[in-house]
Amino acid sequence: MAADAIDRGRRGFLRGCAASTPAPIHPPWSRPAFFTSLCTRCGACADACPETILRPGDGGYPEVDFARGECSFCGACADACAEPVFDRTAAPWSLRPVVAPSCLAVQRVVCRSCRDACPESAIAFRPAAGGAAHARIDDDACTGCGACVAACPVGAVTLNRQPGTARHAT
Ligand code: SF4
Ligand code: SF4
Ligand code: SF4
């Protein structure tokens, strides 16, 4: 991986430290611009999700809860929807992990749970100033599946939309 990619990944992973509450994450392939106007809140997508990560959120619209697990990108949610909410010709989303200062590694406590949970081997740790080890994300390898979220023992990882990433559309 190129050095600039590593740096971008580190900045991205740490970018969420001071972020405000993120916008709701709707199911993969759903179209954010039209979501609330097209979704009837029937719940069919949530019922179809084998990972049970979809639940009713604000206004009853389905949201992804990565505390429950990761998205396998099986497509069952999109297949179950009777409305034109999903666009399977596009990338599922542009989510990338960000970490809060409560990260144990940032606090110089040994922890690699997020790295170990990542199915894409997209997380690596590099020494940082002061003896801490900081996580770096490989933006090209990361799919935004969310497996790192539930794996974190202190709830330090969240997924945010990253408009700048090229492979995964919002
Ligand atoms: S793609 Fe599959 S695992 Fe992901 S939210 Fe949809 S049904 Fe659930
Ligand atoms: S979102 Fe998924 S692919 Fe990306 S770093 Fe986390 S576990 Fe790995
Ligand atoms: S699992 Fe959480 S606490 Fe552990 S290194 Fe990853 S972000 Fe930090």
XYZ file of N, CA and C and ligand atoms in Angstrom:
534
model
N 0.850 -1.190 0.000
C 0.000 0.000 0.000
C 0.888 1.242 0.000
N 0.562 2.218 -0.768
C 1.354 3.440 -0.855
C 1.255 4.238 0.434
N 2.341 5.040 0.693
C 2.368 5.815 1.933
C 1.209 6.797 2.017
N 0.879 7.429 0.862
C -0.217 8.399 0.918
C -1.530 7.722 1.229
N -1.674 6.481 0.746
C -2.896 5.736 1.058
C -2.963 5.441 2.548
N -1.790 5.101 3.122
C -1.757 4.838 4.555
C -2.135 6.092 5.328
N -1.552 7.238 4.928
C -1.837 8.476 5.634
C -3.309 8.846 5.509
N -3.844 8.674 4.292
C -5.267 8.988 4.122
C -6.106 8.093 4.999
N -5.710 6.822 5.071
C -6.452 5.902 5.895
C -6.414 6.283 7.366
N -5.217 6.707 7.826
C -5.105 7.085 9.225
C -5.942 8.319 9.521
N -5.858 9.298 8.613
C -6.663 10.496 8.832
C -8.137 10.152 8.838
N -8.530 9.256 7.910
C -9.928 8.883 7.843
C -10.388 8.166 9.092
N -9.505 7.282 9.599
C -9.887 6.496 10.767
C -10.009 7.378 11.995
N -9.199 8.444 12.050
C -9.212 9.308 13.210
C -10.118 10.518 13.030
N -10.630 10.690 11.809
C -11.370 11.893 11.496
C -12.621 12.046 12.356
N -13.182 10.929 12.788
C -14.446 11.000 13.506
C -14.330 11.355 14.966
N -13.114 11.628 15.442
C -12.931 11.861 16.862
C -13.851 12.959 17.387
N -13.968 14.062 16.643
C -14.756 15.184 17.118
C -16.043 15.336 16.316
N -16.432 14.301 15.578
C -17.593 14.412 14.716
C -18.872 14.449 15.531
N -19.893 15.119 14.998
C -21.189 15.124 15.635
C -21.906 13.831 15.281
N -23.118 13.675 15.784
C -23.868 12.462 15.531
C -24.048 12.249 14.036
N -23.634 11.093 13.510
C -23.706 10.895 12.063
C -25.142 10.702 11.601
N -25.349 10.922 10.304
C -26.661 10.700 9.714
C -26.986 9.208 9.754
N -28.270 8.855 9.761
C -28.638 7.432 9.764
C -28.066 6.721 8.542
N -27.723 5.470 8.731
C -27.219 4.656 7.628
C -28.354 3.738 7.188
N -28.837 3.963 5.996
C -29.904 3.143 5.461
C -29.308 1.912 4.783
N -30.124 0.949 4.386
C -29.592 -0.307 3.836
C -28.701 -0.077 2.616
N -27.801 -1.019 2.358
C -26.910 -0.888 1.193
C -27.713 -0.832 -0.104
N -27.188 -0.088 -1.043
C -27.788 0.124 -2.364
C -29.029 1.002 -2.333
N -29.498 1.399 -1.145
C -30.642 2.310 -1.117
C -30.169 3.696 -1.536
N -31.063 4.429 -2.137
C -30.699 5.725 -2.706
C -31.019 6.831 -1.705
N -29.992 7.449 -1.090
C -30.241 8.422 -0.020
C -31.127 9.580 -0.454
N -30.963 10.049 -1.677
C -31.702 11.233 -2.111
C -33.201 10.986 -2.177
N -33.578 9.730 -2.350
C -34.997 9.422 -2.528
C -35.542 8.519 -1.430
N -34.720 8.205 -0.460
C -35.067 7.122 0.457
C -36.403 7.361 1.156
N -36.541 8.523 1.803
C -37.751 8.730 2.593
C -38.989 8.945 1.732
N -38.805 9.284 0.476
C -39.977 9.459 -0.383
C -40.405 8.143 -1.025
N -39.495 7.182 -1.134
C -39.818 5.920 -1.793
C -40.101 4.785 -0.806
N -39.445 4.813 0.329
C -39.612 3.733 1.307
C -40.963 3.885 2.003
N -41.718 2.775 2.066
C -43.037 2.787 2.713
C -42.980 2.319 4.166
N -41.766 2.017 4.623
C -41.542 1.563 6.012
C -42.254 0.247 6.293
N -42.331 -0.583 5.265
C -43.025 -1.862 5.432
C -42.230 -2.851 6.269
N -40.900 -2.684 6.323
C -40.078 -3.579 7.128
C -39.641 -4.855 6.427
N -39.966 -5.001 5.151
C -39.616 -6.238 4.439
C -38.104 -6.447 4.370
N -37.364 -5.369 4.212
C -35.901 -5.501 4.146
C -35.335 -6.012 5.456
N -35.835 -5.472 6.555
C -35.349 -5.904 7.863
C -35.699 -7.367 8.117
N -36.888 -7.746 7.736
C -37.294 -9.141 7.928
C -36.431 -10.095 7.107
N -35.941 -9.608 5.963
C -35.176 -10.483 5.067
C -33.697 -10.562 5.433
N -33.223 -9.663 6.240
C -31.779 -9.601 6.516
C -31.330 -10.772 7.388
N -30.468 -11.633 6.862
C -30.026 -12.785 7.649
C -29.111 -12.414 8.806
N -28.547 -11.217 8.734
C -27.652 -10.769 9.809
C -28.406 -9.984 10.882
N -29.677 -9.730 10.658
C -30.557 -8.977 11.572
C -29.937 -7.639 12.001
N -29.316 -6.964 11.045
C -28.690 -5.673 11.364
C -29.588 -4.493 10.990
N -30.741 -4.751 10.389
C -31.659 -3.678 10.034
C -32.762 -3.580 11.082
N -33.040 -2.348 11.492
C -34.092 -2.123 12.487
C -34.776 -0.806 12.171
N -35.997 -0.604 12.646
C -36.663 0.680 12.423
C -35.912 1.798 13.138
N -35.651 2.863 12.403
C -34.951 4.000 12.986
C -35.847 5.213 13.066
N -35.298 6.378 12.874
C -36.050 7.625 12.957
C -37.204 7.624 11.966
N -38.401 7.835 12.439
C -39.571 7.860 11.583
C -40.012 6.490 11.115
N -39.397 5.441 11.624
C -39.746 4.083 11.211
C -39.010 3.605 9.977
N -38.134 4.433 9.441
C -37.357 4.024 8.264
C -36.229 3.090 8.687
N -35.971 2.069 7.882
C -34.947 1.093 8.285
C -33.550 1.691 8.299
N -32.824 1.352 9.346
C -31.443 1.792 9.506
C -30.573 0.579 9.831
N -29.307 0.721 9.505
C -28.346 -0.332 9.816
C -27.812 -0.111 11.224
N -27.820 -1.169 12.018
C -27.255 -1.131 13.366
C -26.057 -2.067 13.393
N -24.864 -1.488 13.224
C -23.655 -2.307 13.167
C -23.277 -2.890 14.526
N -23.932 -2.449 15.581
C -23.695 -3.090 16.871
C -24.201 -4.520 16.858
N -25.102 -4.808 15.923
C -25.657 -6.155 15.824
C -24.815 -7.081 14.971
N -23.974 -6.515 14.132
C -23.160 -7.360 13.255
C -22.786 -6.617 11.991
N -22.307 -7.376 11.043
C -21.806 -6.773 9.810
C -22.721 -7.079 8.640
N -22.600 -6.272 7.611
C -23.318 -6.528 6.368
C -22.497 -7.482 5.498
N -23.140 -8.520 5.023
C -22.471 -9.491 4.147
C -22.669 -9.158 2.674
N -23.433 -8.090 2.405
C -23.749 -7.675 1.035
C -24.443 -8.799 0.256
N -25.305 -9.519 0.981
C -26.024 -10.627 0.354
C -27.095 -10.130 -0.614
N -27.609 -8.915 -0.401
C -28.621 -8.358 -1.283
C -30.045 -8.745 -0.937
N -30.239 -9.483 0.155
C -31.588 -9.934 0.502
C -32.521 -8.767 0.794
N -32.002 -7.709 1.377
C -32.839 -6.537 1.680
C -33.369 -5.915 0.392
N -32.489 -5.756 -0.570
C -32.898 -5.164 -1.846
C -33.890 -6.067 -2.578
N -33.637 -7.351 -2.544
C -34.517 -8.303 -3.223
C -35.916 -8.321 -2.606
N -35.986 -8.054 -1.304
C -37.278 -8.136 -0.615
C -38.128 -6.885 -0.785
N -37.539 -5.818 -1.258
C -38.245 -4.537 -1.330
C -39.101 -4.444 -2.591
N -40.372 -4.090 -2.402
C -41.303 -3.985 -3.528
C -41.299 -2.609 -4.173
N -40.602 -1.664 -3.561
C -40.562 -0.290 -4.068
C -39.204 -0.027 -4.751
N -39.130 1.062 -5.533
C -37.857 1.366 -6.229
C -36.848 2.077 -5.332
N -36.644 1.519 -4.150
C -35.763 2.134 -3.161
C -34.297 1.814 -3.439
N -34.055 0.641 -3.998
C -32.687 0.143 -4.151
C -32.223 0.242 -5.607
N -30.934 0.515 -5.751
C -30.310 0.533 -7.072
C -29.105 -0.405 -7.044
N -29.323 -1.618 -7.491
C -28.252 -2.623 -7.423
C -27.210 -2.419 -8.507
N -27.407 -1.446 -9.400
C -26.377 -1.180 -10.413
C -25.272 -0.287 -9.850
N -25.518 0.316 -8.684
C -24.537 1.199 -8.061
C -23.786 0.435 -6.976
N -22.724 1.041 -6.474
C -22.016 0.474 -5.333
C -22.908 0.564 -4.091
N -22.722 -0.344 -3.134
C -23.655 -0.375 -1.994
C -23.632 0.874 -1.133
N -22.449 1.411 -0.868
C -22.332 2.640 -0.091
C -20.881 3.056 -0.032
N -20.638 4.180 0.635
C -19.276 4.713 0.710
C -18.797 4.774 2.154
N -19.270 3.876 2.977
C -18.947 3.936 4.399
C -17.496 3.553 4.671
N -16.917 4.272 5.624
C -15.572 3.961 6.083
C -15.522 4.150 7.597
N -14.660 3.372 8.279
C -14.599 3.487 9.744
C -13.908 4.766 10.198
N -14.385 5.268 11.316
C -13.707 6.339 12.047
C -13.668 5.922 13.514
N -12.686 6.427 14.237
C -12.488 5.981 15.612
C -12.448 7.165 16.559
N -12.994 6.939 17.730
C -13.002 7.975 18.762
C -11.720 7.896 19.604
N -11.438 8.952 20.346
C -10.228 8.932 21.187
C -10.240 7.856 22.258
N -11.392 7.267 22.496
C -11.462 6.195 23.493
C -10.837 4.893 23.018
N -10.396 4.835 21.779
C -9.703 3.651 21.263
C -8.591 3.243 22.224
N -8.587 1.985 22.593
C -7.596 1.507 23.556
C -6.172 1.667 23.036
N -5.986 1.421 21.739
C -4.643 1.554 21.168
C -4.155 2.994 21.255
N -5.057 3.932 21.034
C -4.694 5.346 21.177
C -4.310 5.652 22.618
N -4.961 4.944 23.532
C -4.667 5.113 24.959
C -3.482 4.258 25.410
N -2.780 3.671 24.440
C -1.583 2.857 24.693
C -1.895 1.552 25.424
N -3.095 1.064 25.235
C -3.463 -0.263 25.725
C -3.508 -1.186 24.515
N -2.892 -2.349 24.608
C -2.826 -3.243 23.471
C -4.218 -3.767 23.133
N -4.661 -3.523 21.921
C -5.927 -4.035 21.415
C -5.849 -4.065 19.900
N -6.258 -5.187 19.333
C -6.281 -5.324 17.878
C -7.591 -5.979 17.443
N -8.641 -5.826 18.254
C -9.898 -6.515 17.979
C -10.508 -6.133 16.643
N -10.439 -4.853 16.296
C -11.010 -4.432 15.010
C -10.226 -5.055 13.855
N -8.925 -5.068 13.950
C -8.102 -5.679 12.898
C -8.431 -7.163 12.767
N -8.546 -7.835 13.893
C -8.793 -9.269 13.852
C -10.166 -9.602 13.275
N -11.129 -8.691 13.434
C -12.487 -8.946 12.948
C -12.669 -8.620 11.481
N -11.752 -7.882 10.912
C -11.945 -7.402 9.538
C -11.774 -8.529 8.515
N -12.816 -8.832 7.748
C -12.715 -9.914 6.763
C -11.876 -9.563 5.550
N -11.568 -8.282 5.406
C -10.789 -7.837 4.246
C -9.341 -7.515 4.591
N -8.950 -7.747 5.827
C -7.595 -7.399 6.284
C -7.256 -5.951 5.939
N -8.235 -5.088 6.162
C -8.083 -3.680 5.786
C -7.534 -2.815 6.910
N -7.339 -3.379 8.085
C -6.864 -2.605 9.222
C -5.476 -3.089 9.620
N -4.565 -2.137 9.769
C -3.211 -2.436 10.236
C -2.854 -1.419 11.306
N -1.890 -1.765 12.118
C -1.449 -0.849 13.174
C 0.006 -0.476 12.954
N 0.269 0.774 13.115
C 1.611 1.309 12.959
C 1.971 2.117 14.203
N 3.241 2.093 14.586
C 3.658 2.898 15.746
C 3.413 4.382 15.491
N 2.995 5.072 16.538
C 2.775 6.515 16.451
C 3.577 7.203 17.540
N 3.614 8.507 17.487
C 4.379 9.280 18.461
C 3.905 8.977 19.877
N 4.838 8.885 20.788
C 4.492 8.660 22.175
C 4.299 7.216 22.552
N 4.564 6.320 21.609
C 4.481 4.895 21.913
C 3.137 4.269 21.636
N 2.151 5.046 21.222
C 0.845 4.467 20.897
C 0.896 3.797 19.530
N -0.038 2.899 19.282
C -0.187 2.280 17.964
C -1.519 2.724 17.384
N -1.470 3.310 16.215
C -2.690 3.816 15.591
C -3.122 2.919 14.445
N -4.424 2.748 14.317
C -4.970 1.942 13.233
C -4.945 2.712 11.924
N -4.592 2.011 10.865
C -4.647 2.571 9.513
C -5.620 1.726 8.701
N -6.436 2.420 7.909
C -7.398 1.726 7.060
C -6.935 1.771 5.609
N -6.965 0.637 4.988
C -6.718 0.562 3.540
C -8.044 0.863 2.844
N -8.162 2.078 2.328
C -9.429 2.507 1.721
C -9.850 1.619 0.557
N -8.892 1.105 -0.168
C -9.230 0.270 -1.320
C -9.744 -1.101 -0.894
N -9.216 -1.605 0.208
C -9.626 -2.935 0.669
C -10.921 -2.891 1.477
N -11.149 -1.803 2.204
C -12.327 -1.698 3.070
C -13.592 -1.642 2.225
N -14.571 -2.449 2.627
C -15.870 -2.460 1.953
C -16.940 -1.723 2.744
N -16.606 -1.288 3.960
C -17.606 -0.665 4.814
C -18.585 -1.654 5.396
N -18.133 -2.872 5.585
C -19.045 -3.931 6.061
C -19.476 -3.727 7.499
N -18.628 -3.066 8.305
C -18.978 -2.780 9.688
C -18.577 -3.837 10.693
N -17.845 -4.849 10.294
C -17.451 -5.892 11.239
C -16.587 -5.337 12.367
N -15.871 -4.275 12.092
C -14.990 -3.682 13.106
C -15.780 -2.963 14.191
N -17.012 -2.608 13.932
C -17.788 -1.834 14.898
C -18.124 -2.671 16.129
N -18.784 -3.797 15.928
C -19.176 -4.627 17.057
C -17.973 -5.260 17.745
N -16.875 -5.381 17.013
C -15.684 -6.014 17.579
C -14.986 -5.134 18.596
N -15.208 -3.856 18.543
C -14.483 -2.931 19.424
C -15.042 -3.002 20.852
N -14.206 -3.300 21.819
C -14.705 -3.471 23.198
C -15.122 -2.177 23.871
N -14.734 -1.042 23.315
C -15.090 0.235 23.944
C -15.978 1.097 23.050
N -16.511 0.516 21.998
C -17.423 1.253 21.127
C -16.788 2.437 20.440
N -15.522 2.318 20.087
C -14.800 3.459 19.525
C -14.962 3.602 18.019
N -15.490 2.581 17.350
C -15.546 2.612 15.883
C -16.966 2.898 15.408
N -17.090 3.830 14.507
C -18.343 4.081 13.810
C -18.046 4.147 12.318
N -19.084 4.026 11.517
C -18.921 4.155 10.066
C -19.568 5.451 9.609
N -18.841 6.205 8.833
C -19.353 7.450 8.258
C -19.265 7.398 6.745
N -20.143 8.141 6.102
C -20.050 8.249 4.642
C -18.818 9.057 4.260
N -18.124 8.601 3.271
C -16.913 9.264 2.797
C -17.114 9.613 1.328
N -17.602 10.792 1.023
C -17.906 11.155 -0.366
C -16.708 11.083 -1.288
N -15.505 11.203 -0.732
C -14.323 11.217 -1.586
C -13.889 9.864 -2.082
N -14.398 8.802 -1.512
C -13.966 7.481 -1.932
C -14.598 7.133 -3.264
N -13.814 6.545 -4.150
C -14.243 6.364 -5.525
C -15.006 5.072 -5.758
N -14.675 4.011 -5.025
C -15.226 2.708 -5.364
C -16.650 2.508 -4.872
N -17.051 3.227 -3.848
C -18.338 2.954 -3.247
C -19.191 4.203 -3.288
N -20.251 4.176 -4.040
C -21.114 5.346 -4.153
C -21.960 5.504 -2.902
N -22.427 6.715 -2.660
C -23.309 6.942 -1.510
C -24.724 6.542 -1.868
S -27.114 -6.867 2.141
Fe -27.768 -8.691 3.383
S -26.628 -8.484 5.350
Fe -26.521 -6.448 4.313
S -28.278 -5.265 5.178
Fe -28.985 -6.248 3.236
S -29.931 -8.218 3.895
Fe -28.661 -7.463 5.632
S -15.676 -1.757 7.648
Fe -15.288 -3.966 7.261
S -13.728 -4.020 5.645
Fe -13.726 -1.921 6.511
S -12.148 -1.930 8.107
Fe -14.106 -2.388 9.136
S -14.221 -4.635 9.155
Fe -12.644 -4.091 7.619
S -11.009 -2.600 18.575
Fe -11.506 -0.500 19.235
S -10.193 -0.127 21.047
Fe -9.338 -1.899 19.912
S -7.791 -0.985 18.536
Fe -9.708 -1.170 17.328
S -10.729 0.839 17.586
Fe -9.124 0.699 19.192
